[in-house]
Short mmCIF file of C-alpha atoms in Angstrom, two decimals:
data_model
loop_
_atom_site.label_atom_id
_atom_site.label_comp_id
_atom_site.label_asym_id
_atom_site.label_seq_id
_atom_site.Cartn_x
_atom_site.Cartn_y
_atom_site.Cartn_z
CA UNK A 11 0.00 0.00 0.00
CA UNK A 12 1.07 3.59 -0.59
CA UNK A 13 1.32 6.18 2.16
CA UNK A 14 -2.20 7.54 1.54
CA UNK A 15 -3.62 4.02 1.74
CA UNK A 16 -1.74 3.53 5.01
CA UNK A 17 -3.27 6.72 6.38
CA UNK A 18 -6.80 5.71 5.38
CA UNK A 19 -6.38 2.25 6.90
CA UNK A 20 -5.03 3.65 10.16
CA UNK A 21 -7.61 6.46 10.32
CA UNK A 22 -10.72 4.39 9.64
CA UNK A 23 -10.01 0.77 10.53
CA UNK A 24 -6.86 0.21 12.58
CA UNK A 25 -7.79 2.92 15.10
CA UNK A 26 -10.75 0.82 16.21
CA UNK A 27 -8.79 -2.38 16.80
CA UNK A 28 -5.30 -1.16 17.73
CA UNK A 29 -5.11 2.62 18.22
CA UNK A 30 -1.47 2.50 19.32
CA UNK A 31 -0.45 0.79 16.10
CA UNK A 32 -2.56 3.30 14.17
CA UNK A 33 -0.60 6.08 15.87
CA UNK A 34 2.70 4.49 14.86
CA UNK A 35 1.56 4.17 11.24
CA UNK A 36 0.35 7.76 11.14
CA UNK A 37 3.52 9.13 12.72
CA UNK A 38 5.58 7.43 10.03
CA UNK A 39 3.28 8.84 7.37
CA UNK A 40 3.54 12.35 8.83
CA UNK A 41 7.29 12.25 8.27
CA UNK A 42 6.60 12.33 4.51
CA UNK A 43 5.53 15.96 4.80
CA UNK A 44 3.10 17.73 2.47
CA UNK A 45 -0.43 16.39 2.06
CA UNK A 46 0.48 13.15 3.82
CA UNK A 47 1.50 15.03 6.95
CA UNK A 48 -1.71 17.07 6.97
CA UNK A 49 -3.89 13.97 6.63
CA UNK A 50 -1.87 11.91 9.09
CA UNK A 51 -1.80 14.59 11.77
CA UNK A 52 -5.53 15.22 11.36
CA UNK A 53 -6.17 11.51 11.90
CA UNK A 54 -3.81 11.49 14.88
CA UNK A 55 -5.78 14.34 16.44
CA UNK A 56 -9.01 12.40 16.06
CA UNK A 57 -7.52 9.26 17.59
CA UNK A 58 -6.09 11.16 20.54
CA UNK A 59 -9.44 12.86 21.10
CA UNK A 60 -11.93 10.09 20.40
CA UNK A 61 -10.07 6.89 21.23
CA UNK A 62 -7.62 7.92 23.95
CA UNK A 63 -9.13 11.06 25.47
CA UNK A 64 -5.72 12.73 25.25
CA UNK A 65 -6.80 16.36 24.90
CA UNK A 66 -3.28 17.80 24.92
CA UNK A 67 -2.14 15.38 22.24
CA UNK A 68 -5.21 16.08 20.12
CA UNK A 69 -4.84 19.83 20.39
CA UNK A 70 -1.16 19.63 19.44
CA UNK A 71 -1.99 17.70 16.26
CA UNK A 72 -4.90 19.90 15.21
CA UNK A 73 -2.86 23.07 15.74
CA UNK A 74 -0.01 21.60 13.71
CA UNK A 75 -2.44 20.82 10.88
CA UNK A 76 -3.66 24.42 10.96
CA UNK A 77 -0.07 25.62 10.70
CA UNK A 78 0.39 23.45 7.62
CA UNK A 79 -3.05 24.13 6.10
CA UNK A 80 -4.48 27.35 7.58
CA UNK A 81 -8.26 27.42 7.76
CA UNK A 82 -8.76 23.70 7.14
CA UNK A 83 -12.29 23.18 8.45
CA UNK A 84 -11.80 19.61 9.65
CA UNK A 85 -8.92 20.72 11.87
CA UNK A 86 -10.90 23.70 13.16
CA UNK A 87 -13.72 21.34 14.12
CA UNK A 88 -11.29 19.00 15.85
CA UNK A 89 -9.73 21.91 17.71
CA UNK A 90 -13.17 23.19 18.71
CA UNK A 91 -14.16 19.81 20.12
CA UNK A 92 -10.88 19.54 21.98
CA UNK A 93 -11.24 22.99 23.54
CA UNK A 94 -14.85 22.22 24.46
CA UNK A 95 -13.82 19.03 26.25
CA UNK A 96 -11.09 21.01 28.03
CA UNK A 97 -13.70 23.45 29.33
CA UNK A 98 -12.54 26.35 27.15
CA UNK A 99 -15.92 27.48 25.83
CA UNK A 100 -14.56 30.64 24.20
CA UNK A 101 -11.79 28.77 22.42
CA UNK A 102 -14.24 26.12 21.22
CA UNK A 103 -16.66 28.77 19.99
CA UNK A 104 -13.93 30.56 18.05
CA UNK A 105 -12.81 27.37 16.32
CA UNK A 106 -16.36 26.31 15.46
CA UNK A 107 -17.07 29.77 14.04
CA UNK A 108 -14.01 29.53 11.79
CA UNK A 109 -15.12 26.09 10.63
CA UNK A 110 -18.64 27.30 9.85
CA UNK A 111 -17.24 30.24 7.90
CA UNK A 112 -14.98 27.98 5.85
CA UNK A 113 -17.60 25.33 5.16
CA UNK A 114 -20.19 27.96 4.26
CA UNK A 115 -17.72 29.44 1.79
CA UNK A 116 -17.26 25.99 0.25
CA UNK A 117 -21.01 25.46 -0.15
CA UNK A 118 -21.47 28.91 -1.67
CA UNK A 119 -18.72 27.96 -4.10
CA UNK A 120 -20.65 24.82 -5.07
CA UNK A 121 -23.75 26.92 -5.70
CA UNK A 122 -21.92 29.48 -7.81
CA UNK A 123 -19.79 26.96 -9.68
CA UNK A 124 -22.62 24.96 -11.20
CA UNK A 125 -21.22 21.42 -11.23
CA UNK A 126 -21.28 19.71 -7.85
CA UNK A 127 -18.07 17.95 -6.80
CA UNK A 128 -18.06 14.48 -5.29
CA UNK A 129 -18.63 14.67 -1.56
CA UNK A 130 -20.53 17.96 -1.68
CA UNK A 131 -23.31 16.44 0.41
CA UNK A 132 -20.88 15.58 3.20
CA UNK A 133 -19.63 19.17 3.28
CA UNK A 134 -23.20 20.38 3.81
CA UNK A 135 -23.84 17.78 6.51
CA UNK A 136 -20.59 18.68 8.28
CA UNK A 137 -21.53 22.36 8.15
CA UNK A 138 -24.90 21.62 9.71
CA UNK A 139 -23.40 19.32 12.33
CA UNK A 140 -20.90 22.01 13.33
CA UNK A 141 -23.66 24.61 13.56
CA UNK A 142 -25.56 22.30 15.91
CA UNK A 143 -22.48 21.84 18.09
CA UNK A 144 -22.01 25.60 18.29
CA UNK A 145 -25.69 26.17 19.08
CA UNK A 146 -25.45 23.61 21.89
CA UNK A 147 -22.39 25.41 23.21
CA UNK A 148 -23.93 28.87 22.97
CA UNK A 149 -27.44 27.84 23.96
CA UNK A 150 -28.66 30.04 21.13
CA UNK A 151 -28.30 31.42 17.62
CA UNK A 152 -25.38 30.76 15.31
CA UNK A 153 -24.20 32.78 12.27
CA UNK A 154 -25.29 30.33 9.59
CA UNK A 155 -26.77 31.32 6.23
CA UNK A 156 -29.53 28.74 6.19
CA UNK A 157 -30.45 29.64 2.63
CA UNK A 158 -27.51 27.51 1.50
CA UNK A 159 -29.10 24.56 3.30
CA UNK A 160 -32.33 25.22 1.42
CA UNK A 161 -30.30 25.38 -1.79
CA UNK A 162 -28.68 22.01 -1.01
CA UNK A 163 -32.11 20.46 -0.49
CA UNK A 164 -33.44 22.01 -3.70
CA UNK A 165 -30.55 20.43 -5.62
CA UNK A 166 -31.53 17.01 -4.25
CA UNK A 167 -27.98 16.77 -2.99
CA UNK A 168 -28.78 13.79 -0.79
CA UNK A 169 -30.31 11.63 -3.51
CA UNK A 170 -26.91 10.16 -4.40
CA UNK A 171 -27.31 7.21 -2.04
CA UNK A 172 -29.76 4.38 -2.67
CA UNK A 173 -31.31 4.87 0.76
CA UNK A 174 -32.56 7.95 2.57
CA UNK A 175 -29.90 7.98 5.30
CA UNK A 176 -28.34 11.30 4.22
CA UNK A 177 -31.76 12.93 3.98
CA UNK A 178 -32.64 11.68 7.45
CA UNK A 179 -29.35 12.97 8.85
CA UNK A 180 -29.85 16.33 7.12
CA UNK A 181 -33.36 16.87 8.48
CA UNK A 182 -32.49 15.50 11.92
CA UNK A 183 -29.64 17.99 12.24
CA UNK A 184 -31.66 20.91 10.87
CA UNK A 185 -34.53 20.05 13.20
CA UNK A 186 -32.10 20.00 16.13
CA UNK A 187 -30.68 23.37 15.07
CA UNK A 188 -34.14 24.90 14.81
CA UNK A 189 -35.11 23.58 18.23
CA UNK A 190 -31.89 24.86 19.79
CA UNK A 191 -32.52 28.30 18.29
CA UNK A 192 -36.16 28.49 19.46
CA UNK A 193 -37.82 27.77 16.11
CA UNK A 194 -39.82 24.58 16.68
CA UNK A 195 -42.77 25.86 14.62
CA UNK A 196 -40.46 26.24 11.63
CA UNK A 197 -39.17 22.71 12.24
CA UNK A 198 -42.70 21.28 12.21
CA UNK A 199 -43.54 22.99 8.91
CA UNK A 200 -40.27 21.89 7.30
CA UNK A 201 -40.64 18.28 8.44
CA UNK A 202 -44.16 17.98 7.09
CA UNK A 203 -42.97 19.33 3.75
CA UNK A 204 -39.98 16.95 3.75
CA UNK A 205 -42.30 13.99 4.29
CA UNK A 206 -44.68 15.22 1.58
CA UNK A 207 -41.87 15.49 -0.98
CA UNK A 208 -40.37 12.11 -0.11
CA UNK A 209 -37.18 13.42 1.46
CA UNK A 210 -38.10 11.78 4.77
CA UNK A 211 -39.65 8.33 5.21
CA UNK A 212 -42.86 8.44 7.28
CA UNK A 213 -41.42 6.78 10.39
CA UNK A 214 -38.43 9.12 10.59
CA UNK A 215 -40.63 12.14 9.88
CA UNK A 216 -43.00 11.13 12.68
CA UNK A 217 -40.16 10.76 15.19
CA UNK A 218 -38.65 14.14 14.32
CA UNK A 219 -42.09 15.74 14.43
CA UNK A 220 -42.53 14.27 17.89
CA UNK A 221 -39.42 16.14 19.05
CA UNK A 222 -40.49 19.44 17.51
CA UNK A 223 -44.06 19.21 18.79
CA UNK A 224 -42.77 18.42 22.26
CA UNK A 225 -40.84 21.70 22.21
CA UNK A 226 -44.04 23.48 21.22
CA UNK A 227 -45.91 21.87 24.07
CA UNK A 228 -48.36 20.41 21.58
CA UNK A 229 -49.93 17.00 22.25
CA UNK A 230 -48.30 14.13 20.38
CA UNK A 231 -50.88 11.78 18.92
CA UNK A 232 -49.72 8.17 19.01
CA UNK A 233 -51.73 5.63 16.97
CA UNK A 234 -53.38 2.83 18.93
CA UNK A 235 -51.19 -0.22 19.33
CA UNK A 236 -47.91 1.71 19.41
CA UNK A 237 -45.80 2.77 22.34
CA UNK A 238 -45.23 6.43 23.17
#
């Protein structure tokens, strides 16, 4: 395998079975410099954070990535999560804001460029996920241009997969964001429209509606024979 294959294997598979060996593989890869170092150090940061709970190690790697690739959204997100776990709310907020700004710029570029690159849907989902994390941190509004989310939906960006998993994830995250920012009525309207247009399967739509209606204080009607 080449160095990029080694990085992918360590980052997605080996980390789950032998994180220490994954770290050794990634450290060797980082010595190659260039793109390999950026990818390897980003993966190292995630392993330190998610698998080992080593906040200092994770922060070191994410900051090194940002030195090598300033503004890289994935590293900003990793840094934000690390600072949040360390109790540094302000530092986490700053990193999440930078990530949202960068990801929003990417999505606007997709909209203006016409042709959609591979993986565009994951950029939108990551943007929305980061906005939710920031809203949870702030307990309130986030600076997100939600019109670009509407644009992504209008482009049927999440139809690429055979199932509806990406659509469900998209609407679950957007529902969560609307609830966190005191807009449950908007969530209810959007979810009903998403079910009507086939973006959401009925069962998933019903469960998300249950969450939004609960925030509104509205009664949730459960059909006979089902559990509430």
